[in-house]
Short mmCIF file of N, CA and C and ligand atoms in Angstrom, two decimals:
data_model
loop_
_atom_site.label_atom_id
_atom_site.label_comp_id
_atom_site.label_asym_id
_atom_site.label_seq_id
_atom_site.Cartn_x
_atom_site.Cartn_y
_atom_site.Cartn_z
N MET A 28 105.14 75.45 139.30
CA MET A 28 103.81 75.17 139.86
C MET A 28 103.38 76.33 140.76
N GLY A 29 102.16 76.80 140.63
CA GLY A 29 101.66 77.91 141.45
C GLY A 29 101.49 77.49 142.91
N LYS A 30 101.32 78.48 143.77
CA LYS A 30 101.21 78.18 145.20
C LYS A 30 99.99 77.31 145.50
N GLN A 31 98.87 77.61 144.81
CA GLN A 31 97.64 76.85 145.08
C GLN A 31 97.83 75.37 144.76
N SER A 32 98.49 75.09 143.62
CA SER A 32 98.72 73.68 143.25
C SER A 32 99.68 73.03 144.22
N GLN A 33 100.68 73.77 144.67
CA GLN A 33 101.62 73.20 145.64
C GLN A 33 100.90 72.87 146.95
N LEU A 34 99.99 73.77 147.35
CA LEU A 34 99.22 73.51 148.58
C LEU A 34 98.34 72.27 148.42
N GLU A 35 97.74 72.13 147.22
CA GLU A 35 96.92 70.94 146.96
C GLU A 35 97.72 69.65 147.16
N LYS A 36 98.99 69.69 146.75
CA LYS A 36 99.86 68.51 146.90
C LYS A 36 100.08 68.19 148.39
N VAL A 37 100.23 69.24 149.20
CA VAL A 37 100.42 69.02 150.65
C VAL A 37 99.17 68.35 151.21
N LYS A 38 98.02 68.86 150.79
CA LYS A 38 96.74 68.30 151.25
C LYS A 38 96.65 66.81 150.86
N GLU A 39 97.04 66.53 149.62
CA GLU A 39 97.00 65.12 149.17
C GLU A 39 97.93 64.24 150.00
N ARG A 40 99.09 64.80 150.35
CA ARG A 40 100.06 64.01 151.13
C ARG A 40 99.52 63.66 152.52
N ILE A 41 98.75 64.57 153.11
CA ILE A 41 98.16 64.28 154.44
C ILE A 41 97.26 63.05 154.32
N ILE A 42 96.51 63.00 153.22
CA ILE A 42 95.57 61.88 153.04
C ILE A 42 96.33 60.60 152.70
N ILE A 43 97.27 60.71 151.75
CA ILE A 43 98.03 59.52 151.32
C ILE A 43 98.82 58.93 152.49
N ASN A 44 99.40 59.82 153.30
CA ASN A 44 100.23 59.36 154.44
C ASN A 44 99.40 58.96 155.66
N LYS A 45 98.08 59.06 155.53
CA LYS A 45 97.16 58.65 156.60
C LYS A 45 97.54 59.29 157.95
N VAL A 46 97.73 60.60 157.93
CA VAL A 46 98.10 61.32 159.16
C VAL A 46 96.91 61.28 160.13
N CYS A 47 97.16 60.91 161.37
CA CYS A 47 96.13 60.82 162.41
C CYS A 47 94.88 60.09 161.89
N GLU A 48 95.08 58.86 161.52
CA GLU A 48 94.01 58.09 160.90
C GLU A 48 92.77 57.97 161.80
N GLU A 49 93.02 57.85 163.11
CA GLU A 49 91.89 57.73 164.04
C GLU A 49 91.01 58.97 164.04
N LEU A 50 91.67 60.13 164.03
CA LEU A 50 90.91 61.39 163.96
C LEU A 50 90.17 61.47 162.64
N ALA A 51 90.86 61.07 161.58
CA ALA A 51 90.28 61.15 160.23
C ALA A 51 89.00 60.31 160.15
N GLU A 52 89.05 59.15 160.78
CA GLU A 52 87.89 58.23 160.71
C GLU A 52 86.67 58.83 161.39
N GLN A 53 86.91 59.65 162.43
CA GLN A 53 85.77 60.22 163.17
C GLN A 53 85.31 61.56 162.59
N ALA A 54 86.13 62.15 161.73
CA ALA A 54 85.80 63.47 161.18
C ALA A 54 85.03 63.32 159.87
N THR A 55 84.33 64.39 159.50
CA THR A 55 83.64 64.39 158.20
C THR A 55 84.66 64.53 157.08
N GLN A 56 85.62 65.42 157.27
CA GLN A 56 86.60 65.66 156.22
C GLN A 56 87.82 66.39 156.78
N LEU A 57 88.83 66.46 155.94
CA LEU A 57 90.05 67.20 156.25
C LEU A 57 89.75 68.69 156.08
N VAL A 58 90.17 69.49 157.06
CA VAL A 58 90.02 70.95 156.95
C VAL A 58 91.43 71.50 156.78
N PHE A 59 91.80 71.77 155.54
CA PHE A 59 93.20 72.03 155.22
C PHE A 59 93.61 73.48 155.43
N GLY A 60 92.85 74.39 154.85
CA GLY A 60 93.21 75.81 154.93
C GLY A 60 92.40 76.57 153.91
N ASP A 61 92.40 77.89 154.03
CA ASP A 61 91.54 78.69 153.17
C ASP A 61 92.12 80.09 153.05
N GLY A 62 91.79 80.75 151.98
CA GLY A 62 92.21 82.14 151.83
C GLY A 62 93.21 82.31 150.72
N ASN A 63 94.02 83.35 150.86
CA ASN A 63 94.89 83.78 149.77
C ASN A 63 96.32 83.27 149.96
N PRO A 64 96.79 82.37 149.09
CA PRO A 64 98.14 81.83 149.24
C PRO A 64 99.23 82.88 149.00
N ASP A 65 98.86 84.05 148.45
CA ASP A 65 99.84 85.12 148.26
C ASP A 65 99.78 86.15 149.39
N ALA A 66 99.05 85.82 150.45
CA ALA A 66 98.85 86.78 151.54
C ALA A 66 100.15 87.09 152.29
N ASP A 67 100.18 88.26 152.93
CA ASP A 67 101.31 88.64 153.79
C ASP A 67 101.22 87.95 155.14
N MET A 68 100.00 87.51 155.50
CA MET A 68 99.80 86.95 156.84
C MET A 68 99.11 85.58 156.78
N VAL A 69 99.61 84.68 157.61
CA VAL A 69 98.93 83.40 157.81
C VAL A 69 98.48 83.34 159.26
N PHE A 70 97.22 83.03 159.48
CA PHE A 70 96.66 82.84 160.82
C PHE A 70 96.54 81.35 161.08
N ILE A 71 96.95 80.92 162.27
CA ILE A 71 96.93 79.48 162.58
C ILE A 71 96.17 79.23 163.87
N GLY A 72 95.09 78.49 163.77
CA GLY A 72 94.28 78.13 164.93
C GLY A 72 94.65 76.75 165.45
N GLU A 73 93.69 76.17 166.16
CA GLU A 73 93.95 74.95 166.92
C GLU A 73 93.54 73.70 166.11
N ALA A 74 92.26 73.56 165.89
CA ALA A 74 91.72 72.41 165.16
C ALA A 74 90.30 72.76 164.75
N PRO A 75 89.78 72.09 163.71
CA PRO A 75 88.40 72.40 163.30
C PRO A 75 87.39 72.05 164.39
N GLY A 76 86.33 72.84 164.46
CA GLY A 76 85.19 72.51 165.31
C GLY A 76 84.09 71.90 164.45
N LYS A 77 82.88 71.88 165.00
CA LYS A 77 81.77 71.22 164.31
C LYS A 77 81.47 71.84 162.94
N ASN A 78 81.35 73.17 162.91
CA ASN A 78 81.00 73.83 161.65
C ASN A 78 82.10 73.65 160.60
N GLU A 79 83.34 73.75 161.06
CA GLU A 79 84.47 73.61 160.15
C GLU A 79 84.51 72.20 159.57
N ASP A 80 84.24 71.22 160.44
CA ASP A 80 84.23 69.82 160.01
C ASP A 80 83.16 69.58 158.94
N LEU A 81 82.02 70.23 159.12
CA LEU A 81 80.92 70.04 158.17
C LEU A 81 81.19 70.77 156.86
N GLN A 82 81.75 71.99 156.96
CA GLN A 82 81.94 72.81 155.75
C GLN A 82 83.30 72.63 155.07
N GLY A 83 84.24 72.02 155.78
CA GLY A 83 85.57 71.79 155.18
C GLY A 83 86.45 73.03 155.14
N LYS A 84 86.06 74.08 155.87
CA LYS A 84 86.86 75.31 155.89
C LYS A 84 87.14 75.73 157.33
N PRO A 85 88.33 76.31 157.59
CA PRO A 85 88.64 76.74 158.95
C PRO A 85 87.88 78.00 159.35
N PHE A 86 87.61 78.12 160.61
CA PHE A 86 87.02 79.33 161.21
C PHE A 86 85.77 79.82 160.48
N VAL A 87 84.76 78.97 160.40
CA VAL A 87 83.48 79.38 159.80
C VAL A 87 82.37 79.44 160.85
N GLY A 88 82.68 79.12 162.12
CA GLY A 88 81.66 79.19 163.18
C GLY A 88 81.75 80.51 163.93
N ALA A 89 81.37 80.48 165.21
CA ALA A 89 81.30 81.70 166.02
C ALA A 89 82.68 82.37 166.16
N ALA A 90 83.72 81.56 166.39
CA ALA A 90 85.07 82.13 166.52
C ALA A 90 85.49 82.79 165.20
N GLY A 91 85.09 82.16 164.11
CA GLY A 91 85.41 82.70 162.78
C GLY A 91 84.71 84.02 162.52
N LYS A 92 83.48 84.13 163.01
CA LYS A 92 82.72 85.36 162.82
C LYS A 92 83.41 86.51 163.57
N PHE A 93 83.84 86.20 164.79
CA PHE A 93 84.55 87.19 165.60
C PHE A 93 85.88 87.58 164.92
N LEU A 94 86.55 86.58 164.39
CA LEU A 94 87.81 86.83 163.67
C LEU A 94 87.55 87.75 162.47
N ASN A 95 86.50 87.47 161.72
CA ASN A 95 86.17 88.32 160.56
C ASN A 95 85.91 89.76 160.99
N GLU A 96 85.23 89.91 162.14
CA GLU A 96 84.93 91.26 162.64
C GLU A 96 86.23 92.01 162.98
N MET A 97 87.16 91.28 163.60
CA MET A 97 88.43 91.93 163.96
C MET A 97 89.25 92.26 162.71
N LEU A 98 89.19 91.39 161.71
CA LEU A 98 89.88 91.69 160.45
C LEU A 98 89.31 92.97 159.85
N GLU A 99 87.98 93.05 159.86
CA GLU A 99 87.31 94.25 159.31
C GLU A 99 87.76 95.52 160.02
N MET A 100 87.91 95.40 161.37
CA MET A 100 88.34 96.58 162.15
C MET A 100 89.68 97.11 161.68
N ILE A 101 90.53 96.23 161.12
CA ILE A 101 91.83 96.71 160.63
C ILE A 101 91.85 96.79 159.10
N GLY A 102 90.64 96.81 158.52
CA GLY A 102 90.51 97.06 157.08
C GLY A 102 90.84 95.86 156.20
N LEU A 103 90.73 94.65 156.76
CA LEU A 103 91.04 93.46 155.97
C LEU A 103 89.83 92.53 155.85
N LYS A 104 89.89 91.70 154.82
CA LYS A 104 88.86 90.66 154.63
C LYS A 104 89.54 89.30 154.70
N ARG A 105 88.70 88.27 154.79
CA ARG A 105 89.25 86.92 154.82
C ARG A 105 90.10 86.63 153.59
N GLY A 106 89.71 87.19 152.45
CA GLY A 106 90.44 86.97 151.20
C GLY A 106 91.82 87.62 151.19
N ASP A 107 92.11 88.45 152.19
CA ASP A 107 93.42 89.11 152.26
C ASP A 107 94.42 88.29 153.05
N ILE A 108 93.95 87.23 153.73
CA ILE A 108 94.85 86.44 154.57
C ILE A 108 94.73 84.95 154.18
N TYR A 109 95.62 84.14 154.72
CA TYR A 109 95.45 82.69 154.61
C TYR A 109 95.25 82.16 156.02
N ILE A 110 94.39 81.19 156.16
CA ILE A 110 94.06 80.70 157.51
C ILE A 110 94.03 79.17 157.53
N THR A 111 94.59 78.64 158.61
CA THR A 111 94.62 77.18 158.74
C THR A 111 94.67 76.82 160.23
N ASN A 112 94.83 75.56 160.53
CA ASN A 112 94.94 75.07 161.91
C ASN A 112 96.15 74.17 162.03
N ILE A 113 96.64 73.99 163.25
CA ILE A 113 97.73 73.03 163.42
C ILE A 113 97.19 71.61 163.19
N VAL A 114 96.09 71.26 163.81
CA VAL A 114 95.49 69.93 163.61
C VAL A 114 94.36 70.07 162.59
N LYS A 115 94.33 69.19 161.61
CA LYS A 115 93.44 69.42 160.47
C LYS A 115 92.22 68.51 160.39
N TYR A 116 92.01 67.72 161.43
CA TYR A 116 90.73 67.00 161.56
C TYR A 116 90.11 67.40 162.89
N ARG A 117 88.79 67.40 162.95
CA ARG A 117 88.12 67.77 164.19
C ARG A 117 88.36 66.72 165.28
N PRO A 118 88.90 67.10 166.43
CA PRO A 118 89.00 66.14 167.53
C PRO A 118 87.60 65.83 168.07
N PRO A 119 87.34 64.57 168.47
CA PRO A 119 86.00 64.20 168.94
C PRO A 119 85.54 65.12 170.08
N ASN A 120 84.31 65.56 170.02
CA ASN A 120 83.73 66.47 171.03
C ASN A 120 84.56 67.72 171.28
N ASN A 121 85.29 68.15 170.28
CA ASN A 121 86.12 69.37 170.38
C ASN A 121 87.12 69.32 171.52
N ARG A 122 87.58 68.10 171.88
CA ARG A 122 88.61 68.05 172.93
C ARG A 122 89.87 68.74 172.41
N ASP A 123 90.76 69.10 173.35
CA ASP A 123 92.04 69.71 172.97
C ASP A 123 92.81 68.73 172.09
N PRO A 124 93.54 69.23 171.10
CA PRO A 124 94.39 68.32 170.33
C PRO A 124 95.48 67.74 171.22
N LEU A 125 95.82 66.46 171.00
CA LEU A 125 96.86 65.80 171.80
C LEU A 125 98.24 66.22 171.27
N PRO A 126 99.26 66.18 172.15
CA PRO A 126 100.61 66.54 171.69
C PRO A 126 101.02 65.75 170.44
N GLU A 127 100.70 64.45 170.41
CA GLU A 127 101.14 63.65 169.26
C GLU A 127 100.38 64.02 167.99
N GLU A 128 99.17 64.54 168.14
CA GLU A 128 98.43 64.99 166.96
C GLU A 128 99.06 66.27 166.40
N LYS A 129 99.46 67.16 167.31
CA LYS A 129 100.11 68.40 166.85
C LYS A 129 101.44 68.06 166.18
N THR A 130 102.18 67.12 166.77
CA THR A 130 103.47 66.74 166.20
C THR A 130 103.28 66.10 164.82
N ALA A 131 102.22 65.29 164.68
CA ALA A 131 102.00 64.59 163.41
C ALA A 131 101.68 65.58 162.29
N PHE A 132 100.97 66.66 162.62
CA PHE A 132 100.58 67.62 161.58
C PHE A 132 101.61 68.71 161.34
N LEU A 133 102.58 68.84 162.25
CA LEU A 133 103.52 69.96 162.14
C LEU A 133 104.30 70.01 160.81
N PRO A 134 104.80 68.86 160.31
CA PRO A 134 105.54 68.95 159.03
C PRO A 134 104.68 69.51 157.90
N TYR A 135 103.39 69.22 157.94
CA TYR A 135 102.50 69.68 156.85
C TYR A 135 102.20 71.17 157.02
N LEU A 136 102.07 71.62 158.27
CA LEU A 136 101.91 73.06 158.52
C LEU A 136 103.16 73.79 158.03
N ARG A 137 104.32 73.21 158.33
CA ARG A 137 105.58 73.85 157.89
C ARG A 137 105.64 73.91 156.36
N GLN A 138 105.16 72.85 155.69
CA GLN A 138 105.15 72.88 154.22
C GLN A 138 104.22 73.99 153.71
N GLN A 139 103.06 74.14 154.33
CA GLN A 139 102.14 75.22 153.93
C GLN A 139 102.84 76.58 154.06
N LEU A 140 103.53 76.78 155.20
CA LEU A 140 104.18 78.07 155.45
C LEU A 140 105.33 78.31 154.48
N GLU A 141 106.02 77.24 154.15
CA GLU A 141 107.15 77.30 153.21
C GLU A 141 106.65 77.73 151.82
N ILE A 142 105.49 77.26 151.44
CA ILE A 142 104.91 77.62 150.13
C ILE A 142 104.42 79.07 150.15
N ILE A 143 103.73 79.44 151.20
CA ILE A 143 103.11 80.78 151.25
C ILE A 143 104.15 81.86 151.57
N ARG A 144 105.10 81.52 152.40
CA ARG A 144 106.15 82.47 152.83
C ARG A 144 105.58 83.82 153.26
N PRO A 145 104.75 83.81 154.31
CA PRO A 145 104.14 85.07 154.75
C PRO A 145 105.16 85.96 155.46
N LYS A 146 104.86 87.27 155.49
CA LYS A 146 105.71 88.18 156.26
C LYS A 146 105.50 87.92 157.75
N LEU A 147 104.23 87.66 158.10
CA LEU A 147 103.86 87.54 159.52
C LEU A 147 102.99 86.29 159.73
N ILE A 148 103.34 85.53 160.76
CA ILE A 148 102.54 84.37 161.14
C ILE A 148 101.83 84.70 162.45
N VAL A 149 100.51 84.67 162.43
CA VAL A 149 99.73 84.98 163.63
C VAL A 149 99.22 83.66 164.21
N THR A 150 99.68 83.34 165.43
CA THR A 150 99.19 82.13 166.07
C THR A 150 97.99 82.50 166.94
N LEU A 151 96.95 81.70 166.85
CA LEU A 151 95.72 81.96 167.61
C LEU A 151 95.61 80.90 168.69
N GLY A 152 95.86 81.30 169.94
CA GLY A 152 95.78 80.34 171.04
C GLY A 152 97.09 79.63 171.27
N ARG A 153 97.14 78.85 172.35
CA ARG A 153 98.43 78.29 172.77
C ARG A 153 98.85 77.08 171.95
N HIS A 154 97.90 76.38 171.31
CA HIS A 154 98.29 75.15 170.62
C HIS A 154 99.18 75.41 169.40
N SER A 155 98.80 76.40 168.59
CA SER A 155 99.64 76.70 167.42
C SER A 155 100.90 77.44 167.86
N MET A 156 100.82 78.22 168.93
CA MET A 156 102.01 78.91 169.44
C MET A 156 103.03 77.89 169.95
N ASP A 157 102.55 76.90 170.70
CA ASP A 157 103.45 75.90 171.30
C ASP A 157 104.31 75.17 170.28
N VAL A 158 103.72 74.86 169.12
CA VAL A 158 104.49 74.08 168.15
C VAL A 158 105.49 74.95 167.39
N LEU A 159 105.16 76.24 167.22
CA LEU A 159 106.04 77.10 166.41
C LEU A 159 106.98 77.94 167.26
N LEU A 160 106.55 78.28 168.46
CA LEU A 160 107.35 79.12 169.37
C LEU A 160 107.38 78.44 170.73
N PRO A 161 108.07 77.31 170.86
CA PRO A 161 107.98 76.53 172.09
C PRO A 161 108.51 77.31 173.30
N GLY A 162 107.90 77.02 174.44
CA GLY A 162 108.42 77.56 175.70
C GLY A 162 107.86 78.91 176.10
N LEU A 163 106.95 79.47 175.33
CA LEU A 163 106.39 80.77 175.69
C LEU A 163 105.06 80.59 176.41
N LYS A 164 104.70 81.58 177.21
CA LYS A 164 103.40 81.58 177.89
C LYS A 164 102.53 82.62 177.23
N ILE A 165 101.38 82.21 176.71
CA ILE A 165 100.54 83.12 175.94
C ILE A 165 100.12 84.34 176.76
N SER A 166 99.88 84.12 178.07
CA SER A 166 99.43 85.24 178.90
C SER A 166 100.52 86.31 179.01
N GLN A 167 101.77 85.91 178.80
CA GLN A 167 102.88 86.87 178.91
C GLN A 167 103.29 87.49 177.58
N VAL A 168 103.05 86.79 176.48
CA VAL A 168 103.62 87.25 175.19
C VAL A 168 102.58 87.69 174.16
N HIS A 169 101.28 87.54 174.49
CA HIS A 169 100.26 87.88 173.49
C HIS A 169 100.44 89.34 173.03
N GLY A 170 100.28 89.55 171.74
CA GLY A 170 100.37 90.92 171.19
C GLY A 170 101.79 91.44 171.00
N GLN A 171 102.79 90.56 171.31
CA GLN A 171 104.18 90.99 171.12
C GLN A 171 104.81 90.24 169.96
N PRO A 172 105.24 90.95 168.90
CA PRO A 172 105.88 90.24 167.79
C PRO A 172 107.15 89.55 168.26
N LYS A 173 107.37 88.34 167.77
CA LYS A 173 108.55 87.55 168.15
C LYS A 173 109.28 87.12 166.89
N LYS A 174 110.58 87.33 166.85
CA LYS A 174 111.36 86.84 165.71
C LYS A 174 112.02 85.53 166.10
N PHE A 175 111.84 84.52 165.26
CA PHE A 175 112.41 83.20 165.54
C PHE A 175 112.84 82.61 164.20
N LYS A 176 114.15 82.33 164.07
CA LYS A 176 114.71 81.79 162.82
C LYS A 176 114.27 82.61 161.60
N ASP A 177 114.46 83.90 161.66
CA ASP A 177 114.19 84.80 160.52
C ASP A 177 112.72 84.95 160.15
N GLN A 178 111.84 84.50 161.00
CA GLN A 178 110.40 84.66 160.74
C GLN A 178 109.77 85.45 161.88
N ILE A 179 108.89 86.38 161.53
CA ILE A 179 108.20 87.14 162.57
C ILE A 179 106.85 86.47 162.87
N TYR A 180 106.59 86.32 164.14
CA TYR A 180 105.34 85.72 164.63
C TYR A 180 104.62 86.73 165.51
N LEU A 181 103.30 86.63 165.53
CA LEU A 181 102.53 87.40 166.51
C LEU A 181 101.61 86.43 167.25
N PRO A 182 101.91 86.12 168.52
CA PRO A 182 101.02 85.24 169.27
C PRO A 182 99.81 86.03 169.80
N LEU A 183 98.64 85.50 169.54
CA LEU A 183 97.40 86.13 170.04
C LEU A 183 96.59 85.11 170.81
N PHE A 184 95.67 85.60 171.65
CA PHE A 184 94.71 84.69 172.27
C PHE A 184 93.81 84.09 171.20
N HIS A 185 93.20 82.97 171.53
CA HIS A 185 92.29 82.33 170.57
C HIS A 185 90.94 83.04 170.60
N PRO A 186 90.38 83.36 169.42
CA PRO A 186 89.10 84.08 169.41
C PRO A 186 87.97 83.32 170.10
N ALA A 187 88.02 81.99 170.13
CA ALA A 187 86.95 81.25 170.81
C ALA A 187 87.05 81.45 172.33
N ALA A 188 88.28 81.50 172.85
CA ALA A 188 88.48 81.69 174.29
C ALA A 188 88.08 83.10 174.69
N ALA A 189 88.30 84.06 173.79
CA ALA A 189 88.06 85.46 174.10
C ALA A 189 86.60 85.87 173.87
N LEU A 190 85.90 85.05 173.11
CA LEU A 190 84.55 85.43 172.64
C LEU A 190 83.61 85.83 173.78
N TYR A 191 83.59 85.02 174.82
CA TYR A 191 82.64 85.26 175.90
C TYR A 191 83.31 85.72 177.19
N ASN A 192 84.55 86.21 177.08
CA ASN A 192 85.28 86.67 178.25
C ASN A 192 85.64 88.14 177.99
N GLY A 193 84.87 89.04 178.61
CA GLY A 193 84.98 90.47 178.32
C GLY A 193 86.40 91.01 178.29
N GLY A 194 87.18 90.70 179.34
CA GLY A 194 88.54 91.22 179.43
C GLY A 194 89.42 90.71 178.32
N MET A 195 89.35 89.40 178.11
CA MET A 195 90.21 88.79 177.10
C MET A 195 89.78 89.24 175.71
N ARG A 196 88.48 89.44 175.54
CA ARG A 196 87.94 89.89 174.26
C ARG A 196 88.54 91.26 173.89
N GLN A 197 88.56 92.16 174.87
CA GLN A 197 89.10 93.50 174.59
C GLN A 197 90.60 93.43 174.36
N THR A 198 91.29 92.56 175.13
CA THR A 198 92.74 92.40 174.92
C THR A 198 93.01 91.91 173.51
N LEU A 199 92.22 90.94 173.04
CA LEU A 199 92.43 90.41 171.69
C LEU A 199 92.17 91.49 170.65
N ILE A 200 91.13 92.27 170.84
CA ILE A 200 90.82 93.36 169.90
C ILE A 200 91.99 94.37 169.89
N ASP A 201 92.48 94.71 171.09
CA ASP A 201 93.60 95.66 171.17
C ASP A 201 94.86 95.09 170.50
N ASP A 202 95.13 93.80 170.73
CA ASP A 202 96.31 93.17 170.11
C ASP A 202 96.15 93.17 168.58
N PHE A 203 94.94 92.87 168.14
CA PHE A 203 94.66 92.82 166.70
C PHE A 203 94.95 94.18 166.04
N ALA A 204 94.61 95.24 166.78
CA ALA A 204 94.78 96.61 166.25
C ALA A 204 96.25 96.94 166.00
N LEU A 205 97.18 96.15 166.58
CA LEU A 205 98.61 96.39 166.38
C LEU A 205 99.10 95.83 165.05
N ILE A 206 98.29 94.95 164.43
CA ILE A 206 98.76 94.22 163.25
C ILE A 206 99.23 95.15 162.11
N PRO A 207 98.46 96.18 161.74
CA PRO A 207 98.92 97.01 160.60
C PRO A 207 100.31 97.60 160.83
N GLN A 208 100.57 98.11 162.05
CA GLN A 208 101.89 98.71 162.26
C GLN A 208 103.00 97.65 162.32
N ILE A 209 102.67 96.48 162.83
CA ILE A 209 103.67 95.39 162.87
C ILE A 209 104.03 94.99 161.44
N LEU A 210 103.00 94.84 160.59
CA LEU A 210 103.23 94.46 159.19
C LEU A 210 104.07 95.50 158.47
N LYS A 211 103.74 96.76 158.73
CA LYS A 211 104.44 97.86 158.07
C LYS A 211 105.92 97.88 158.44
N ALA A 212 106.18 97.50 159.69
CA ALA A 212 107.57 97.55 160.18
C ALA A 212 108.42 96.37 159.67
N ILE A 213 107.79 95.35 159.10
CA ILE A 213 108.56 94.18 158.66
C ILE A 213 109.24 94.47 157.31
N1 LIG B 301 88.78 77.05 166.26
C1 LIG B 301 89.97 76.76 165.68
O1 LIG B 301 91.02 76.74 166.31
N2 LIG B 301 89.97 76.51 164.40
C2 LIG B 301 88.89 76.53 163.63
O2 LIG B 301 89.01 76.29 162.44
C3 LIG B 301 87.66 76.85 164.27
C4 LIG B 301 87.64 77.10 165.57
#
């Protein structure tokens, strides 16, 4: 079975297993993931926002536009990466995902990663970092590749947090610029 079909099965299992049913009831749809399942890199955000909930795809709003711009700066397009979120339904009023919501979705995120087997996993913001690289502080480790259980991770600030914060915005752009050399070194 190809990677895309395997990913479809994971998506079906989230629905069949009624993961976070309360969130699902308030959301328009499941926002599973998008992009190239053969990519070298998987980017993982927090949870869908309003635009993502309506369109069914991750990072299609303002944060997504900024992410696309940073990808372009390093010569990549959205089709060159795979992108998803730890929590796959929009939390009401864009509140932070709850610990139990992140825990409930983690096995499915792990299945996605197992299928794609990327060289590099880029976590965007503290929520996806916390579940995959527990115990780290984003302000201390952003932009530094971390090896954990034979997988290389790059924790970055979240593009939505950095969007309107000049200092953090430049830090994220600078961290992003490290990606090509990090990938090359793997
Ligand atoms: N922020 C996220 O973390 N994920 C999205 O898909 C959109 C905005």
